[in-house]
PQR file with spaces between the fields and no chain letter, atoms N, CA, C, O and H, PARSE charges and radii, in Angstrom:
ATOM       1  N    UNK     1       0.825   -1.182    0.000 -0.4000 1.5000
ATOM       2  CA   UNK     1       0.000    0.000    0.000 -0.0000 2.0000
ATOM       3  C    UNK     1       0.873    1.251    0.000  0.5500 1.7000
ATOM       4  O    UNK     1       0.557    2.243   -0.657 -0.5500 1.4000
ATOM       5  N    UNK     2       1.966    1.190    0.740 -0.4000 1.5000
ATOM       6  CA   UNK     2       2.858    2.344    0.819 -0.0000 2.0000
ATOM       7  C    UNK     2       3.451    2.651   -0.557  0.5500 1.7000
ATOM       8  O    UNK     2       3.444    3.801   -0.995 -0.5500 1.4000
ATOM       9  H    UNK     2       2.222    0.384    1.274  0.4000 1.0000
ATOM      10  N    UNK     3       3.952    1.645   -1.223 -0.4000 1.5000
ATOM      11  CA   UNK     3       4.573    1.833   -2.538 -0.0000 2.0000
ATOM      12  C    UNK     3       3.540    2.244   -3.574  0.5500 1.7000
ATOM      13  O    UNK     3       3.823    3.082   -4.430 -0.5500 1.4000
ATOM      14  H    UNK     3       3.958    0.710   -0.867  0.4000 1.0000
ATOM      15  N    UNK     4       2.355    1.670   -3.507 -0.4000 1.5000
ATOM      16  CA   UNK     4       1.299    1.961   -4.483 -0.0000 2.0000
ATOM      17  C    UNK     4       0.493    3.208   -4.126  0.5500 1.7000
ATOM      18  O    UNK     4      -0.389    3.617   -4.882 -0.5500 1.4000
ATOM      19  H    UNK     4       2.126    0.989   -2.811  0.4000 1.0000
ATOM      20  N    UNK     5       0.794    3.811   -2.979 -0.4000 1.5000
ATOM      21  CA   UNK     5       0.093    5.011   -2.520 -0.0000 2.0000
ATOM      22  C    UNK     5      -1.419    4.775   -2.393  0.5500 1.7000
ATOM      23  O    UNK     5      -2.233    5.566   -2.872 -0.5500 1.4000
ATOM      24  H    UNK     5       1.510    3.479   -2.365  0.4000 1.0000
ATOM      25  N    UNK     6      -1.765    3.669   -1.736 -0.4000 1.5000
ATOM      26  CA   UNK     6      -3.171    3.314   -1.512 -0.0000 2.0000
ATOM      27  C    UNK     6      -3.497    3.389   -0.027  0.5500 1.7000
ATOM      28  O    UNK     6      -2.623    3.181    0.815 -0.5500 1.4000
ATOM      29  H    UNK     6      -1.105    3.027   -1.347  0.4000 1.0000
ATOM      30  N    UNK     7      -4.741    3.685    0.292 -0.4000 1.5000
ATOM      31  CA   UNK     7      -5.171    3.802    1.685 -0.0000 2.0000
ATOM      32  C    UNK     7      -5.679    2.496    2.272  0.5500 1.7000
ATOM      33  O    UNK     7      -5.782    2.360    3.491 -0.5500 1.4000
ATOM      34  H    UNK     7      -5.451    3.854   -0.392  0.4000 1.0000
ATOM      35  N    UNK     8      -5.994    1.536    1.415 -0.4000 1.5000
ATOM      36  CA   UNK     8      -6.479    0.244    1.892 -0.0000 2.0000
ATOM      37  C    UNK     8      -6.271   -0.802    0.802  0.5500 1.7000
ATOM      38  O    UNK     8      -5.987   -0.471   -0.349 -0.5500 1.4000
ATOM      39  H    UNK     8      -5.910    1.646    0.425  0.4000 1.0000
ATOM      40  N    UNK     9      -6.418   -2.063    1.182 -0.4000 1.5000
ATOM      41  CA   UNK     9      -6.422   -3.150    0.208 -0.0000 2.0000
ATOM      42  C    UNK     9      -7.416   -4.208    0.685  0.5500 1.7000
ATOM      43  O    UNK     9      -7.811   -4.231    1.851 -0.5500 1.4000
ATOM      44  H    UNK     9      -6.649   -2.332    2.117  0.4000 1.0000
ATOM      45  N    UNK    10      -7.800   -5.056   -0.215 -0.4000 1.5000
ATOM      46  CA   UNK    10      -8.709   -6.159    0.096 -0.0000 2.0000
ATOM      47  C    UNK    10      -7.906   -7.458    0.064  0.5500 1.7000
ATOM      48  O    UNK    10      -7.273   -7.774   -0.943 -0.5500 1.4000
ATOM      49  H    UNK    10      -7.480   -5.038   -1.162  0.4000 1.0000
ATOM      50  N    UNK    11      -7.933   -8.202    1.155 -0.4000 1.5000
ATOM      51  CA   UNK    11      -7.287   -9.505    1.224 -0.0000 2.0000
ATOM      52  C    UNK    11      -8.385  -10.549    1.115  0.5500 1.7000
ATOM      53  O    UNK    11      -9.353  -10.527    1.874 -0.5500 1.4000
ATOM      54  H    UNK    11      -8.448   -7.946    1.973  0.4000 1.0000
ATOM      55  N    UNK    12      -8.230  -11.461    0.167 -0.4000 1.5000
ATOM      56  CA   UNK    12      -9.239  -12.490   -0.058 -0.0000 2.0000
ATOM      57  C    UNK    12      -8.601  -13.857    0.168  0.5500 1.7000
ATOM      58  O    UNK    12      -7.559  -14.175   -0.406 -0.5500 1.4000
ATOM      59  H    UNK    12      -7.443  -11.479   -0.450  0.4000 1.0000
ATOM      60  N    UNK    13      -9.246  -14.658    1.012 -0.4000 1.5000
ATOM      61  CA   UNK    13      -8.781  -16.012    1.292 -0.0000 2.0000
ATOM      62  C    UNK    13      -9.859  -16.979    0.836  0.5500 1.7000
ATOM      63  O    UNK    13     -11.015  -16.890    1.250 -0.5500 1.4000
ATOM      64  H    UNK    13     -10.093  -14.400    1.478  0.4000 1.0000
ATOM      65  N    UNK    14      -9.457  -17.907   -0.025 -0.4000 1.5000
ATOM      66  CA   UNK    14     -10.385  -18.917   -0.531 -0.0000 2.0000
ATOM      67  C    UNK    14     -10.012  -20.266    0.067  0.5500 1.7000
ATOM      68  O    UNK    14      -8.854  -20.677    0.012 -0.5500 1.4000
ATOM      69  H    UNK    14      -8.518  -17.980   -0.361  0.4000 1.0000
ATOM      70  N    UNK    15     -11.002  -20.956    0.641 -0.4000 1.5000
ATOM      71  CA   UNK    15     -10.807  -22.309    1.154 -0.0000 2.0000
ATOM      72  C    UNK    15     -11.956  -23.177    0.659  0.5500 1.7000
ATOM      73  O    UNK    15     -12.872  -22.691   -0.004 -0.5500 1.4000
ATOM      74  H    UNK    15     -11.943  -20.621    0.686  0.4000 1.0000
ATOM      75  N    UNK    16     -11.900  -24.452    0.982 -0.4000 1.5000
ATOM      76  CA   UNK    16     -12.991  -25.362    0.611 -0.0000 2.0000
ATOM      77  C    UNK    16     -14.295  -24.997    1.314  0.5500 1.7000
ATOM      78  O    UNK    16     -15.375  -25.378    0.863 -0.5500 1.4000
ATOM      79  H    UNK    16     -11.156  -24.847    1.521  0.4000 1.0000
ATOM      80  N    UNK    17     -14.194  -24.265    2.410 -0.4000 1.5000
ATOM      81  CA   UNK    17     -15.386  -23.891    3.167 -0.0000 2.0000
ATOM      82  C    UNK    17     -15.920  -22.511    2.804  0.5500 1.7000
ATOM      83  O    UNK    17     -16.891  -22.042    3.398 -0.5500 1.4000
ATOM      84  H    UNK    17     -13.316  -23.956    2.777  0.4000 1.0000
ATOM      85  N    UNK    18     -15.294  -21.865    1.838 -0.4000 1.5000
ATOM      86  CA   UNK    18     -15.817  -20.576    1.402 -0.0000 2.0000
ATOM      87  C    UNK    18     -14.742  -19.532    1.175  0.5500 1.7000
ATOM      88  O    UNK    18     -13.545  -19.816    1.190 -0.5500 1.4000
ATOM      89  H    UNK    18     -14.505  -22.246    1.355  0.4000 1.0000
ATOM      90  N    UNK    19     -15.207  -18.331    0.968 -0.4000 1.5000
ATOM      91  CA   UNK    19     -14.333  -17.196    0.700 -0.0000 2.0000
ATOM      92  C    UNK    19     -14.496  -16.177    1.823  0.5500 1.7000
ATOM      93  O    UNK    19     -15.608  -15.897    2.272 -0.5500 1.4000
ATOM      94  H    UNK    19     -16.180  -18.100    0.956  0.4000 1.0000
ATOM      95  N    UNK    20     -13.370  -15.631    2.263 -0.4000 1.5000
ATOM      96  CA   UNK    20     -13.397  -14.569    3.271 -0.0000 2.0000
ATOM      97  C    UNK    20     -12.671  -13.358    2.705  0.5500 1.7000
ATOM      98  O    UNK    20     -11.557  -13.479    2.195 -0.5500 1.4000
ATOM      99  H    UNK    20     -12.467  -15.858    1.898  0.4000 1.0000
ATOM     100  N    UNK    21     -13.299  -12.193    2.794 -0.4000 1.5000
ATOM     101  CA   UNK    21     -12.688  -10.947    2.332 -0.0000 2.0000
ATOM     102  C    UNK    21     -12.514  -10.017    3.523  0.5500 1.7000
ATOM     103  O    UNK    21     -13.438   -9.816    4.311 -0.5500 1.4000
ATOM     104  H    UNK    21     -14.204  -12.095    3.208  0.4000 1.0000
ATOM     105  N    UNK    22     -11.312   -9.450    3.645 -0.4000 1.5000
ATOM     106  CA   UNK    22     -10.999   -8.543    4.751 -0.0000 2.0000
ATOM     107  C    UNK    22     -10.387   -7.266    4.189  0.5500 1.7000
ATOM     108  O    UNK    22      -9.464   -7.322    3.376 -0.5500 1.4000
ATOM     109  H    UNK    22     -10.561   -9.613    3.005  0.4000 1.0000
ATOM     110  N    UNK    23     -10.894   -6.131    4.615 -0.4000 1.5000
ATOM     111  CA   UNK    23     -10.309   -4.853    4.234 -0.0000 2.0000
ATOM     112  C    UNK    23      -9.197   -4.515    5.219  0.5500 1.7000
ATOM     113  O    UNK    23      -9.405   -4.541    6.432 -0.5500 1.4000
ATOM     114  H    UNK    23     -11.643   -6.087    5.275  0.4000 1.0000
ATOM     115  N    UNK    24      -8.021   -4.199    4.697 -0.4000 1.5000
ATOM     116  CA   UNK    24      -6.873   -3.835    5.524 -0.0000 2.0000
ATOM     117  C    UNK    24      -6.553   -2.374    5.253  0.5500 1.7000
ATOM     118  O    UNK    24      -6.329   -1.980    4.109 -0.5500 1.4000
ATOM     119  H    UNK    24      -7.852   -4.178    3.712  0.4000 1.0000
ATOM     120  N    UNK    25      -6.533   -1.577    6.307 -0.4000 1.5000
ATOM     121  CA   UNK    25      -6.261   -0.149    6.180 -0.0000 2.0000
ATOM     122  C    UNK    25      -4.765    0.135    6.295  0.5500 1.7000
ATOM     123  O    UNK    25      -4.049   -0.551    7.024 -0.5500 1.4000
ATOM     124  H    UNK    25      -6.715   -1.897    7.237  0.4000 1.0000
ATOM     125  N    UNK    26      -4.308    1.135    5.582 -0.4000 1.5000
ATOM     126  CA   UNK    26      -2.915    1.573    5.636 -0.0000 2.0000
ATOM     127  C    UNK    26      -2.638    2.195    7.001  0.5500 1.7000
ATOM     128  O    UNK    26      -3.429    2.998    7.496 -0.5500 1.4000
ATOM     129  H    UNK    26      -4.890    1.692    4.990  0.4000 1.0000
ATOM     130  N    UNK    27      -1.521    1.825    7.602 -0.4000 1.5000
ATOM     131  CA   UNK    27      -1.135    2.334    8.920 -0.0000 2.0000
ATOM     132  C    UNK    27       0.191    3.081    8.773  0.5500 1.7000
ATOM     133  O    UNK    27       1.261    2.474    8.819 -0.5500 1.4000
ATOM     134  H    UNK    27      -0.879    1.173    7.200  0.4000 1.0000
ATOM     135  N    UNK    28       0.113    4.392    8.597 -0.4000 1.5000
ATOM     136  CA   UNK    28       1.302    5.209    8.340 -0.0000 2.0000
ATOM     137  C    UNK    28       2.314    5.129    9.474  0.5500 1.7000
ATOM     138  O    UNK    28       3.515    5.059    9.214 -0.5500 1.4000
ATOM     139  H    UNK    28      -0.757    4.885    8.560  0.4000 1.0000
ATOM     140  N    UNK    29       1.867    5.137   10.710 -0.4000 1.5000
ATOM     141  CA   UNK    29       2.786    5.065   11.852 -0.0000 2.0000
ATOM     142  C    UNK    29       3.585    3.762   11.828  0.5500 1.7000
ATOM     143  O    UNK    29       4.796    3.771   12.052 -0.5500 1.4000
ATOM     144  H    UNK    29       0.891    5.193   10.921  0.4000 1.0000
ATOM     145  N    UNK    30       2.912    2.648   11.559 -0.4000 1.5000
ATOM     146  CA   UNK    30       3.581    1.349   11.467 -0.0000 2.0000
ATOM     147  C    UNK    30       4.597    1.345   10.334  0.5500 1.7000
ATOM     148  O    UNK    30       5.730    0.901   10.516 -0.5500 1.4000
ATOM     149  H    UNK    30       1.928    2.641   11.377  0.4000 1.0000
ATOM     150  N    UNK    31       4.198    1.837    9.168 -0.4000 1.5000
ATOM     151  CA   UNK    31       5.078    1.835    8.000 -0.0000 2.0000
ATOM     152  C    UNK    31       6.291    2.733    8.229  0.5500 1.7000
ATOM     153  O    UNK    31       7.406    2.368    7.856 -0.5500 1.4000
ATOM     154  H    UNK    31       3.278    2.198    9.020  0.4000 1.0000
ATOM     155  N    UNK    32       6.090    3.884    8.829 -0.4000 1.5000
ATOM     156  CA   UNK    32       7.214    4.783    9.105 -0.0000 2.0000
ATOM     157  C    UNK    32       8.255    4.102    9.994  0.5500 1.7000
ATOM     158  O    UNK    32       9.454    4.227    9.746 -0.5500 1.4000
ATOM     159  H    UNK    32       5.185    4.180    9.132  0.4000 1.0000
ATOM     160  N    UNK    33       7.809    3.386   11.023 -0.4000 1.5000
ATOM     161  CA   UNK    33       8.731    2.657   11.901 -0.0000 2.0000
ATOM     162  C    UNK    33       9.413    1.517   11.147  0.5500 1.7000
ATOM     163  O    UNK    33      10.607    1.275   11.329 -0.5500 1.4000
ATOM     164  H    UNK    33       6.835    3.284   11.224  0.4000 1.0000
ATOM     165  N    UNK    34       8.660    0.823   10.307 -0.4000 1.5000
ATOM     166  CA   UNK    34       9.206   -0.288    9.536 -0.0000 2.0000
ATOM     167  C    UNK    34      10.271    0.181    8.554  0.5500 1.7000
ATOM     168  O    UNK    34      11.293   -0.486    8.389 -0.5500 1.4000
ATOM     169  H    UNK    34       7.690    1.020   10.159  0.4000 1.0000
ATOM     170  N    UNK    35      10.051    1.308    7.907 -0.4000 1.5000
ATOM     171  CA   UNK    35      11.026    1.851    6.954 -0.0000 2.0000
ATOM     172  C    UNK    35      12.338    2.173    7.668  0.5500 1.7000
ATOM     173  O    UNK    35      13.414    1.895    7.138 -0.5500 1.4000
ATOM     174  H    UNK    35       9.221    1.850    8.041  0.4000 1.0000
ATOM     175  N    UNK    36      12.260    2.747    8.850 -0.4000 1.5000
ATOM     176  CA   UNK    36      13.471    3.050    9.622 -0.0000 2.0000
ATOM     177  C    UNK    36      14.229    1.762    9.943  0.5500 1.7000
ATOM     178  O    UNK    36      15.448    1.706    9.782 -0.5500 1.4000
ATOM     179  H    UNK    36      11.387    2.972    9.281  0.4000 1.0000
ATOM     180  N    UNK    37      13.518    0.731   10.395 -0.4000 1.5000
ATOM     181  CA   UNK    37      14.160   -0.541   10.743 -0.0000 2.0000
ATOM     182  C    UNK    37      14.754   -1.231    9.521  0.5500 1.7000
ATOM     183  O    UNK    37      15.856   -1.774    9.592 -0.5500 1.4000
ATOM     184  H    UNK    37      12.527    0.777   10.526  0.4000 1.0000
ATOM     185  N    UNK    38      14.038   -1.214    8.407 -0.4000 1.5000
ATOM     186  CA   UNK    38      14.537   -1.849    7.180 -0.0000 2.0000
ATOM     187  C    UNK    38      15.759   -1.120    6.636  0.5500 1.7000
ATOM     188  O    UNK    38      16.701   -1.751    6.158 -0.5500 1.4000
ATOM     189  H    UNK    38      13.143   -0.773    8.350  0.4000 1.0000
ATOM     190  N    UNK    39      15.743    0.196    6.707 -0.4000 1.5000
ATOM     191  CA   UNK    39      16.890    0.983    6.256 -0.0000 2.0000
ATOM     192  C    UNK    39      18.119    0.664    7.102  0.5500 1.7000
ATOM     193  O    UNK    39      19.209    0.462    6.569 -0.5500 1.4000
ATOM     194  H    UNK    39      14.977    0.709    7.096  0.4000 1.0000
ATOM     195  N    UNK    40      17.943    0.617    8.411 -0.4000 1.5000
ATOM     196  CA   UNK    40      19.056    0.293    9.308 -0.0000 2.0000
ATOM     197  C    UNK    40      19.584   -1.107    9.024  0.5500 1.7000
ATOM     198  O    UNK    40      20.797   -1.311    8.996 -0.5500 1.4000
ATOM     199  H    UNK    40      17.056    0.780    8.845  0.4000 1.0000
ATOM     200  N    UNK    41      18.700   -2.071    8.813 -0.4000 1.5000
ATOM     201  CA   UNK    41      19.120   -3.439    8.513 -0.0000 2.0000
ATOM     202  C    UNK    41      19.941   -3.485    7.232  0.5500 1.7000
ATOM     203  O    UNK    41      20.997   -4.116    7.184 -0.5500 1.4000
ATOM     204  H    UNK    41      17.714   -1.906    8.836  0.4000 1.0000
ATOM     205  N    UNK    42      19.453   -2.818    6.200 -0.4000 1.5000
ATOM     206  CA   UNK    42      20.177   -2.812    4.919 -0.0000 2.0000
ATOM     207  C    UNK    42      21.556   -2.181    5.066  0.5500 1.7000
ATOM     208  O    UNK    42      22.543   -2.714    4.559 -0.5500 1.4000
ATOM     209  H    UNK    42      18.595   -2.305    6.239  0.4000 1.0000
ATOM     210  N    UNK    43      21.626   -1.060    5.752 -0.4000 1.5000
ATOM     211  CA   UNK    43      22.914   -0.382    5.921 -0.0000 2.0000
ATOM     212  C    UNK    43      23.877   -1.186    6.792  0.5500 1.7000
ATOM     213  O    UNK    43      25.086   -1.169    6.560 -0.5500 1.4000
ATOM     214  H    UNK    43      20.824   -0.627    6.163  0.4000 1.0000
ATOM     215  N    UNK    44      23.349   -1.886    7.789 -0.4000 1.5000
ATOM     216  CA   UNK    44      24.195   -2.649    8.708 -0.0000 2.0000
ATOM     217  C    UNK    44      24.603   -4.018    8.170  0.5500 1.7000
ATOM     218  O    UNK    44      25.676   -4.515    8.512 -0.5500 1.4000
ATOM     219  H    UNK    44      22.367   -1.900    7.978  0.4000 1.0000
ATOM     220  N    UNK    45      23.766   -4.637    7.331 -0.4000 1.5000
ATOM     221  CA   UNK    45      24.005   -6.023    6.933 -0.0000 2.0000
ATOM     222  C    UNK    45      24.126   -6.237    5.425  0.5500 1.7000
ATOM     223  O    UNK    45      25.048   -6.921    4.980 -0.5500 1.4000
ATOM     224  H    UNK    45      22.895   -4.233    7.053  0.4000 1.0000
ATOM     225  N    UNK    46      23.243   -5.685    4.650 -0.4000 1.5000
ATOM     226  CA   UNK    46      23.232   -5.942    3.206 -0.0000 2.0000
ATOM     227  C    UNK    46      24.365   -5.198    2.505  0.5500 1.7000
ATOM     228  O    UNK    46      25.131   -5.804    1.756 -0.5500 1.4000
ATOM     229  H    UNK    46      22.494   -5.129    5.011  0.4000 1.0000
ATOM     230  N    UNK    47      24.477   -3.901    2.739 -0.4000 1.5000
ATOM     231  CA   UNK    47      25.496   -3.092    2.060 -0.0000 2.0000
ATOM     232  C    UNK    47      26.908   -3.617    2.337  0.5500 1.7000
ATOM     233  O    UNK    47      27.686   -3.745    1.392 -0.5500 1.4000
ATOM     234  H    UNK    47      23.854   -3.409    3.348  0.4000 1.0000
ATOM     235  N    UNK    48      27.276   -3.927    3.582 -0.4000 1.5000
ATOM     236  CA   UNK    48      28.626   -4.464    3.800 -0.0000 2.0000
ATOM     237  C    UNK    48      28.886   -5.773    3.044  0.5500 1.7000
ATOM     238  O    UNK    48      29.992   -5.986    2.549 -0.5500 1.4000
ATOM     239  H    UNK    48      26.643   -3.823    4.350  0.4000 1.0000
ATOM     240  N    UNK    49      27.893   -6.636    2.950 -0.4000 1.5000
ATOM     241  CA   UNK    49      28.065   -7.888    2.205 -0.0000 2.0000
ATOM     242  C    UNK    49      28.276   -7.626    0.719  0.5500 1.7000
ATOM     243  O    UNK    49      29.127   -8.254    0.089 -0.5500 1.4000
ATOM     244  H    UNK    49      26.993   -6.463    3.352  0.4000 1.0000
ATOM     245  N    UNK    50      27.514   -6.713    0.167 -0.4000 1.5000
ATOM     246  CA   UNK    50      27.657   -6.385   -1.257 -0.0000 2.0000
ATOM     247  C    UNK    50      29.036   -5.785   -1.515  0.5500 1.7000
ATOM     248  O    UNK    50      29.695   -6.137   -2.493 -0.5500 1.4000
ATOM     249  H    UNK    50      26.822   -6.202    0.678  0.4000 1.0000
ATOM     250  N    UNK    51      29.468   -4.891   -0.652 -0.4000 1.5000
ATOM     251  CA   UNK    51      30.788   -4.267   -0.816 -0.0000 2.0000
ATOM     252  C    UNK    51      31.891   -5.310   -0.686  0.5500 1.7000
ATOM     253  O    UNK    51      32.856   -5.294   -1.450 -0.5500 1.4000
ATOM     254  H    UNK    51      28.933   -4.604    0.143  0.4000 1.0000
ATOM     255  N    UNK    52      31.752   -6.218    0.281 -0.4000 1.5000
ATOM     256  CA   UNK    52      32.764   -7.259    0.460 -0.0000 2.0000
ATOM     257  C    UNK    52      32.847   -8.163   -0.764  0.5500 1.7000
ATOM     258  O    UNK    52      33.946   -8.525   -1.184 -0.5500 1.4000
ATOM     259  H    UNK    52      30.968   -6.230    0.902  0.4000 1.0000
ATOM     260  N    UNK    53      31.718   -8.532   -1.338 -0.4000 1.5000
ATOM     261  CA   UNK    53      31.728   -9.371   -2.538 -0.0000 2.0000
ATOM     262  C    UNK    53      32.357   -8.640   -3.716  0.5500 1.7000
ATOM     263  O    UNK    53      33.037   -9.254   -4.539 -0.5500 1.4000
ATOM     264  H    UNK    53      30.826   -8.239   -0.997  0.4000 1.0000
ATOM     265  N    UNK    54      32.137   -7.354   -3.797 -0.4000 1.5000
ATOM     266  CA   UNK    54      32.642   -6.562   -4.920 -0.0000 2.0000
ATOM     267  C    UNK    54      34.140   -6.295   -4.790  0.5500 1.7000
ATOM     268  O    UNK    54      34.874   -6.421   -5.770 -0.5500 1.4000
ATOM     269  H    UNK    54      31.585   -6.856   -3.128  0.4000 1.0000
ATOM     270  N    UNK    55      34.602   -5.929   -3.591 -0.4000 1.5000
ATOM     271  CA   UNK    55      35.978   -5.486   -3.415 -0.0000 2.0000
ATOM     272  C    UNK    55      36.830   -6.403   -2.542  0.5500 1.7000
ATOM     273  O    UNK    55      38.051   -6.248   -2.499 -0.5500 1.4000
ATOM     274  H    UNK    55      34.005   -5.827   -2.795  0.4000 1.0000
ATOM     275  N    UNK    56      36.209   -7.353   -1.848 -0.4000 1.5000
ATOM     276  CA   UNK    56      36.952   -8.229   -0.945 -0.0000 2.0000
ATOM     277  C    UNK    56      37.371   -7.498    0.311  0.5500 1.7000
ATOM     278  O    UNK    56      37.027   -6.332    0.507 -0.5500 1.4000
ATOM     279  H    UNK    56      35.218   -7.479   -1.883  0.4000 1.0000
ATOM     280  N    UNK    57      38.114   -8.186    1.160 -0.4000 1.5000
ATOM     281  CA   UNK    57      38.557   -7.547    2.419 -0.0000 2.0000
ATOM     282  C    UNK    57      39.932   -6.994    2.269  0.5500 1.7000
ATOM     283  O    UNK    57      40.474   -6.422    3.214 -0.5500 1.4000
ATOM     284  H    UNK    57      38.394   -9.133    1.000  0.4000 1.0000
């Protein structure tokens, strides 16, 4: 939703016993915290691995 700039999405689950549809609302506060954590993870773990593979130690 954040990337697509949408305020909600519909999640549909189909089983042998029927279909369930749930509306999920965008939670800006949650996403803002998640972006900070994901950015920190990438900078702390992903970027060093990519640099090490490219240039070695």
